Amino acid sequence: MNTAILTTEYNDIQTAADILKNGGLVAFPTETVYGLGGNALSPESSNKIYAAKGRPSDNPLIVHIADTASVYEIAANVPDTAKLLMEAFWPGPLTIILPKKDVVPDETTGGLKTVAIRMPSHPAALDLIRESGVLIAAPSANTSGRPSPTTADHVIEDMNGRIDAIIDGGPVGIGIESTIVDLTEEIPTILRPGFVTKKMLEAVIGEVSIDRTLIEPDPNIRPKAPGMKYTHYAPSGELTIVEYKESNNSEQMDKISADQHDTDKMVADKINELLQEGTSQGKKVVILSPEEHAGLYPKDSVITVGSMGEGVTVAARLYAALRECDKIGSELIYSESLNLSELGGAIMNRLLKAAGHRVIYVSSES
Ligand code: TXA
Ligand code: MG
């Protein structure tokens, strides 16, 4: 299949809209990550999406809409919490889960009786939905298991020849996928953390809980969002997080936590030791570090992931950095922990998945 590369100009959006109307697949930019779109109400289109991604068909898709009226076409029940969240956060990086109507095929929802709905804020995404008159089912436009695409080039890497067209809207703004909140539970529950935080949700609808598999990940417990399984977003090389952990010895703890520089240096020393060890075994080793710490490592071994002081820059860079690791053929990747004050939860959720939850702790005793 020849994949057309389109722009966000009117004529190209028309071309893409026609492809969707005719049952084809188009990748398009959203404010979070690029999506791989097809007609959400067509079982054939949803099956094509699974095939193009190489994704198991029991992992449901998000339906993208451009008008709140569409919610009432596809959801069997729209509680007040949904209305409040739609009002507060749409268009934007929030996906809500509601009971589905029969018009939504089981293929789109992976057999579930609920449907995930989101109104993206990216103008090209909204134009595409409006011009096509189609509600667009769209997972992230990566091959299943790879990091989500944040540029059109990432989509081309994974999808060229597998889909009809890719709309190039430049790099996305946010860089990690939308927050997902399940409104079919008695207490609204976050199934995937994202740019819209628990605090922001609670300010609008009161108590919100977090799916327990996000807090205590366990390969034997199935998360409520089937896509949030244990490993995901993974680069080809083996990624390990190296993190400082306060020692149980409180006397030492006081001494250490008094000086952030000491703990940063302990982590860097460990990572540099692992770098040497890997290199001496003939392995290609790469280090992921925030810009502020790049100087602690050999220059030719570091890939930076944004600034610690600005979580949004780390979110925007994370997936591109993981793809760069693949591109240079890294076999071992060591990353500093990126548990920042801003977006830290959402970023660490992705980083831990990419690392298959491999973490090495350093403490003042080690
Ligand atoms: O930001 C985003 O949400 C991006 C852009 C393209 O909109 N989309 C995205 O889609 O991340 P995807 O398919 O990569 O992730 C959707 C997640 C999966 O973890 C899936 O299991 C979950 O949403 N999901 C979808 N429908 C669900 C449902 N009815 N119940 C529970 N989880 C659901
Ligand atoms: Mg995805």
XYZ file of C-alpha atoms and ligand atoms in Angstrom:
400
model
C 0.000 0.000 0.000
C 1.236 3.486 -0.831
C 0.888 5.790 2.192
C 0.124 9.416 1.235
C 1.849 12.069 3.365
C -0.577 14.963 3.772
C -0.462 18.420 5.331
C -3.033 20.132 7.567
C -4.172 22.343 4.644
C -7.856 22.301 3.736
C -7.473 20.233 0.538
C -5.424 17.571 2.298
C -7.913 17.339 5.182
C -10.599 16.790 2.512
C -8.537 13.974 0.986
C -8.085 12.383 4.420
C -11.798 12.813 5.218
C -12.700 10.960 1.994
C -10.373 8.108 2.908
C -12.108 7.750 6.310
C -15.569 7.901 4.734
C -14.540 5.087 2.385
C -13.368 2.860 5.239
C -9.636 3.617 5.033
C -7.115 4.520 7.757
C -5.495 7.923 8.362
C -2.936 8.827 11.031
C -3.408 12.346 12.375
C -1.941 14.655 15.032
C -3.678 15.247 18.349
C -2.420 17.399 21.228
C -1.249 14.260 23.101
C 0.250 11.822 20.539
C -0.499 10.909 16.900
C -3.582 8.728 16.447
C -4.317 6.011 13.889
C -7.870 6.736 12.793
C -10.680 4.762 11.196
C -14.489 4.892 11.266
C -15.418 4.022 14.876
C -18.863 2.742 13.912
C -17.534 0.312 11.288
C -16.366 -3.107 12.503
C -14.258 -3.518 9.341
C -12.391 -0.247 9.967
C -11.667 -1.202 13.573
C -10.362 -4.594 12.438
C -8.078 -2.814 9.959
C -6.703 -0.661 12.796
C -5.807 -3.728 14.884
C -4.146 -5.330 11.867
C -2.091 -2.214 10.997
C -0.844 -1.861 14.597
C -0.324 -5.548 15.171
C -2.472 -5.034 18.266
C -4.532 -7.694 20.033
C -8.178 -7.072 19.163
C -9.303 -7.287 22.796
C -7.609 -3.954 23.525
C -10.331 -1.330 23.009
C -10.030 1.879 20.978
C -10.858 5.467 21.964
C -13.629 7.162 19.956
C -12.685 10.734 18.998
C -15.497 13.248 18.578
C -15.721 16.949 17.669
C -19.081 17.812 19.191
C -20.476 16.951 22.646
C -23.779 15.898 20.979
C -21.890 12.828 19.686
C -21.530 11.549 23.267
C -25.287 11.024 23.420
C -25.217 9.047 20.141
C -22.770 6.471 21.447
C -23.159 6.413 25.263
C -26.159 4.700 26.865
C -26.005 6.871 29.962
C -24.336 10.242 30.524
C -24.019 10.961 34.265
C -23.570 14.470 35.672
C -19.918 13.726 36.385
C -19.416 13.241 32.621
C -21.147 16.512 31.812
C -19.002 18.391 34.320
C -15.765 16.864 33.016
C -16.706 17.482 29.382
C -17.420 21.105 30.222
C -14.175 21.550 32.146
C -11.646 19.640 30.024
C -12.942 19.266 26.454
C -11.616 19.736 23.930
C -8.472 18.391 25.572
C -6.407 15.456 26.864
C -9.121 13.641 28.848
C -10.855 10.378 27.867
C -14.026 9.288 29.669
C -15.432 5.763 29.837
C -19.219 5.350 29.689
C -21.625 2.468 29.005
C -21.960 2.058 25.223
C -24.964 2.029 22.910
C -25.394 -0.773 20.371
C -24.298 1.472 17.468
C -20.732 1.116 18.726
C -19.501 -2.234 17.417
C -17.887 -4.743 19.781
C -14.851 -4.645 17.471
C -14.233 -1.016 18.483
C -14.541 -1.680 22.221
C -12.668 -4.983 22.228
C -15.867 -6.739 23.300
C -16.451 -4.438 26.307
C -19.892 -2.980 27.024
C -18.316 0.413 27.689
C -16.848 2.968 25.301
C -13.916 5.372 25.712
C -14.634 8.873 24.356
C -12.433 11.915 23.885
C -12.683 15.304 22.166
C -9.150 16.258 21.111
C -8.158 19.922 20.942
C -5.757 19.739 17.987
C -7.332 21.770 15.151
C -6.342 19.203 12.474
C -8.010 16.414 14.472
C -11.197 18.453 14.914
C -11.211 19.448 11.211
C -10.795 15.822 10.175
C -13.682 14.608 12.351
C -15.958 17.425 11.164
C -15.081 17.188 7.460
C -15.456 13.406 7.372
C -18.641 13.333 9.416
C -17.141 10.198 10.940
C -16.519 9.454 14.624
C -12.882 8.371 14.615
C -11.618 5.340 16.518
C -7.946 6.014 17.133
C -5.302 4.295 19.187
C -1.830 5.808 19.260
C -0.306 5.429 15.775
C 2.634 3.212 16.800
C 3.222 -0.443 16.146
C 1.882 -2.297 19.193
C 4.421 -2.195 22.050
C 6.575 0.627 20.640
C 6.651 4.139 22.134
C 3.709 6.316 21.027
C 4.525 8.654 18.111
C 4.990 12.353 18.863
C 6.048 13.395 15.335
C 4.882 12.413 11.833
C 8.325 10.840 11.261
C 7.666 8.425 14.149
C 4.386 7.442 12.469
C 6.147 6.981 9.125
C 8.725 4.709 10.839
C 5.963 2.410 12.103
C 3.102 2.748 9.626
C 4.509 3.520 6.171
C 2.922 1.116 3.670
C 0.381 -0.129 6.232
C -2.201 2.696 6.151
C -3.696 5.027 3.519
C -2.394 8.387 4.727
C -0.523 10.302 7.421
C -1.331 13.939 8.190
C 1.882 15.717 9.208
C 1.001 18.363 11.774
C 4.511 18.711 13.216
C 5.518 17.667 16.738
C 2.629 17.282 19.205
C 2.299 19.536 22.251
C 1.881 17.244 25.264
C 3.693 14.051 24.264
C 1.997 11.478 26.522
C -1.453 9.959 26.050
C -4.674 11.350 27.517
C -5.807 10.775 31.086
C -8.473 8.041 31.132
C -11.221 8.174 33.768
C -13.840 5.465 34.153
C -17.236 6.965 34.995
C -19.065 3.630 35.150
C -17.685 3.036 38.665
C -19.380 4.382 41.767
C -16.310 6.510 42.397
C -14.785 7.818 39.154
C -11.511 5.965 38.662
C -8.343 6.947 36.815
C -7.256 4.065 34.565
C -4.338 5.925 32.967
C -2.637 9.047 34.395
C -1.980 11.938 32.018
C -1.819 15.707 31.649
C -5.163 16.107 33.471
C -4.223 15.124 37.028
C -6.270 13.588 39.865
C -6.236 16.957 41.609
C -7.637 18.715 38.537
C -10.404 16.104 38.224
C -11.264 16.299 41.935
C -11.587 20.064 41.749
C -14.486 19.507 39.317
C -16.253 16.293 40.452
C -15.062 15.549 43.989
C -13.581 12.208 44.995
C -11.639 10.321 42.324
C -9.788 7.064 42.866
C -6.902 5.434 40.996
C -7.049 1.916 39.534
C -5.051 -0.134 42.025
C -2.973 -1.799 39.329
C -1.426 1.632 38.703
C -0.345 1.878 42.327
C 0.764 -1.727 42.834
C 1.564 -3.052 39.375
C 1.461 -6.825 39.283
C 1.856 -8.890 36.110
C -0.812 -11.268 37.439
C -3.547 -8.645 37.867
C -5.335 -7.390 34.791
C -5.692 -3.594 34.761
C -9.138 -2.150 34.025
C -7.798 -0.519 30.865
C -6.631 -3.563 28.925
C -3.881 -1.514 27.265
C -2.247 -0.684 30.618
C -0.605 -4.064 30.901
C 2.707 -4.553 32.646
C 5.156 -3.666 29.868
C 4.416 -1.298 27.027
C 5.966 1.685 25.261
C 9.174 -0.282 25.281
C 12.350 0.502 23.362
C 14.252 -2.477 21.908
C 17.156 -2.136 24.343
C 16.774 -3.217 27.976
C 15.827 -0.147 29.992
C 16.547 0.063 33.734
C 15.711 2.968 36.057
C 18.300 3.916 38.671
C 16.756 5.681 41.638
C 17.863 6.964 45.023
C 16.026 5.433 47.956
C 16.391 6.743 51.475
C 18.029 4.230 53.723
C 16.097 2.850 56.698
C 18.794 4.098 58.965
C 17.258 7.412 60.005
C 20.508 8.937 61.204
C 22.015 8.439 57.757
C 18.780 9.447 56.068
C 18.818 12.896 57.672
C 22.364 13.396 56.587
C 21.690 12.361 52.997
C 18.355 13.984 52.291
C 19.840 17.223 53.532
C 21.825 17.456 50.325
C 20.185 16.811 46.972
C 23.571 17.087 45.256
C 24.853 14.067 47.165
C 21.935 11.896 46.122
C 22.148 13.036 42.495
C 25.825 12.148 42.552
C 25.167 8.718 44.059
C 22.730 7.921 41.249
C 25.145 9.249 38.612
C 28.023 7.218 40.098
C 25.919 4.052 39.896
C 24.854 4.776 36.327
C 28.455 5.501 35.286
C 29.513 2.220 36.888
C 26.805 0.358 34.928
C 27.873 2.181 31.763
C 31.456 0.970 32.198
C 30.344 -2.541 33.003
C 28.114 -2.754 29.908
C 30.683 -1.160 27.633
C 33.398 -3.560 28.821
C 31.076 -6.411 27.808
C 30.927 -4.929 24.313
C 27.373 -3.625 24.715
C 26.016 -0.340 23.350
C 24.918 1.572 26.471
C 22.841 4.768 26.554
C 21.948 7.003 29.512
C 18.693 8.978 29.771
C 19.017 12.061 31.910
C 17.317 15.415 32.397
C 19.240 18.339 30.859
C 20.380 19.555 34.281
C 22.276 16.298 34.925
C 23.715 15.666 31.445
C 27.116 16.946 32.625
C 27.404 14.093 35.148
C 27.872 11.565 32.299
C 30.174 11.078 29.296
C 28.779 13.329 26.575
C 28.584 10.698 23.844
C 26.526 8.333 26.025
C 23.707 10.684 27.098
C 20.309 11.390 25.571
C 18.505 14.193 27.381
C 14.786 14.149 28.191
C 13.765 17.728 28.897
C 14.231 19.846 31.996
C 13.538 18.621 35.548
C 12.165 22.030 36.466
C 9.488 21.738 33.763
C 7.666 18.405 33.698
C 5.904 19.352 30.473
C 9.238 19.377 28.626
C 10.010 15.861 29.890
C 6.578 14.575 28.816
C 7.087 16.134 25.392
C 10.528 14.502 24.932
C 10.148 11.083 26.568
C 8.884 8.952 23.652
C 11.178 10.622 21.108
C 14.133 9.880 23.426
C 13.120 6.203 23.702
C 12.911 6.007 19.901
C 16.365 7.612 19.597
C 17.706 4.808 21.802
C 16.368 2.322 19.240
C 17.755 4.273 16.330
C 21.334 4.159 17.601
C 20.993 0.479 18.426
C 21.329 0.751 22.193
C 21.274 -2.604 23.987
C 21.285 -1.336 27.572
C 19.593 1.901 28.628
C 19.932 3.403 32.118
C 17.594 6.208 33.076
C 17.471 8.488 36.056
C 14.110 8.457 37.819
C 11.904 11.245 36.423
C 9.580 11.608 39.404
C 9.172 15.349 39.035
C 6.814 17.589 40.956
C 4.879 18.370 37.773
C 3.383 15.436 35.755
C 5.716 13.087 37.630
C 3.023 10.432 38.135
C 2.095 10.258 34.443
C 5.734 10.330 33.311
C 6.880 7.627 35.772
C 3.892 5.453 34.765
C 5.246 5.441 31.175
C 8.918 5.141 32.142
C 8.261 2.195 34.496
C 6.310 0.405 31.770
C 9.046 1.023 29.241
C 11.470 -0.448 31.787
C 9.269 -3.472 32.489
C 9.460 -2.210 36.100
C 13.212 -2.857 36.343
C 14.540 -0.454 38.991
C 17.924 -0.434 40.717
C 17.880 1.435 44.027
C 20.924 3.152 45.439
C 20.985 4.188 49.060
C 23.540 5.572 51.423
C 24.294 2.010 52.557
C 25.013 0.595 49.132
O -4.128 10.541 23.983
C -4.700 9.505 23.622
O -5.596 8.999 24.299
C -4.281 8.889 22.273
C -4.687 9.854 21.157
C -4.474 9.283 19.794
O -6.000 10.248 21.337
N -4.883 7.604 22.105
C -4.473 6.507 22.793
O -5.110 5.331 22.417
O -3.607 6.532 23.631
P -4.561 3.883 22.797
O -5.450 2.959 22.050
O -3.129 3.806 22.514
O -4.863 3.726 24.301
C -6.209 3.592 24.729
C -6.261 3.018 26.102
C -5.855 1.569 26.165
O -5.099 1.363 27.343
C -7.201 0.844 26.246
O -7.094 -0.396 26.878
C -8.019 1.845 27.041
O -7.609 3.088 26.549
N -9.470 1.729 26.800
C -10.140 2.018 25.653
N -11.458 1.757 25.781
C -11.638 1.313 27.051
C -12.769 0.870 27.801
N -13.994 0.848 27.270
N -12.560 0.476 29.080
C -11.328 0.516 29.632
N -10.212 0.915 28.976
C -10.364 1.302 27.693
Mg -1.181 3.271 22.654
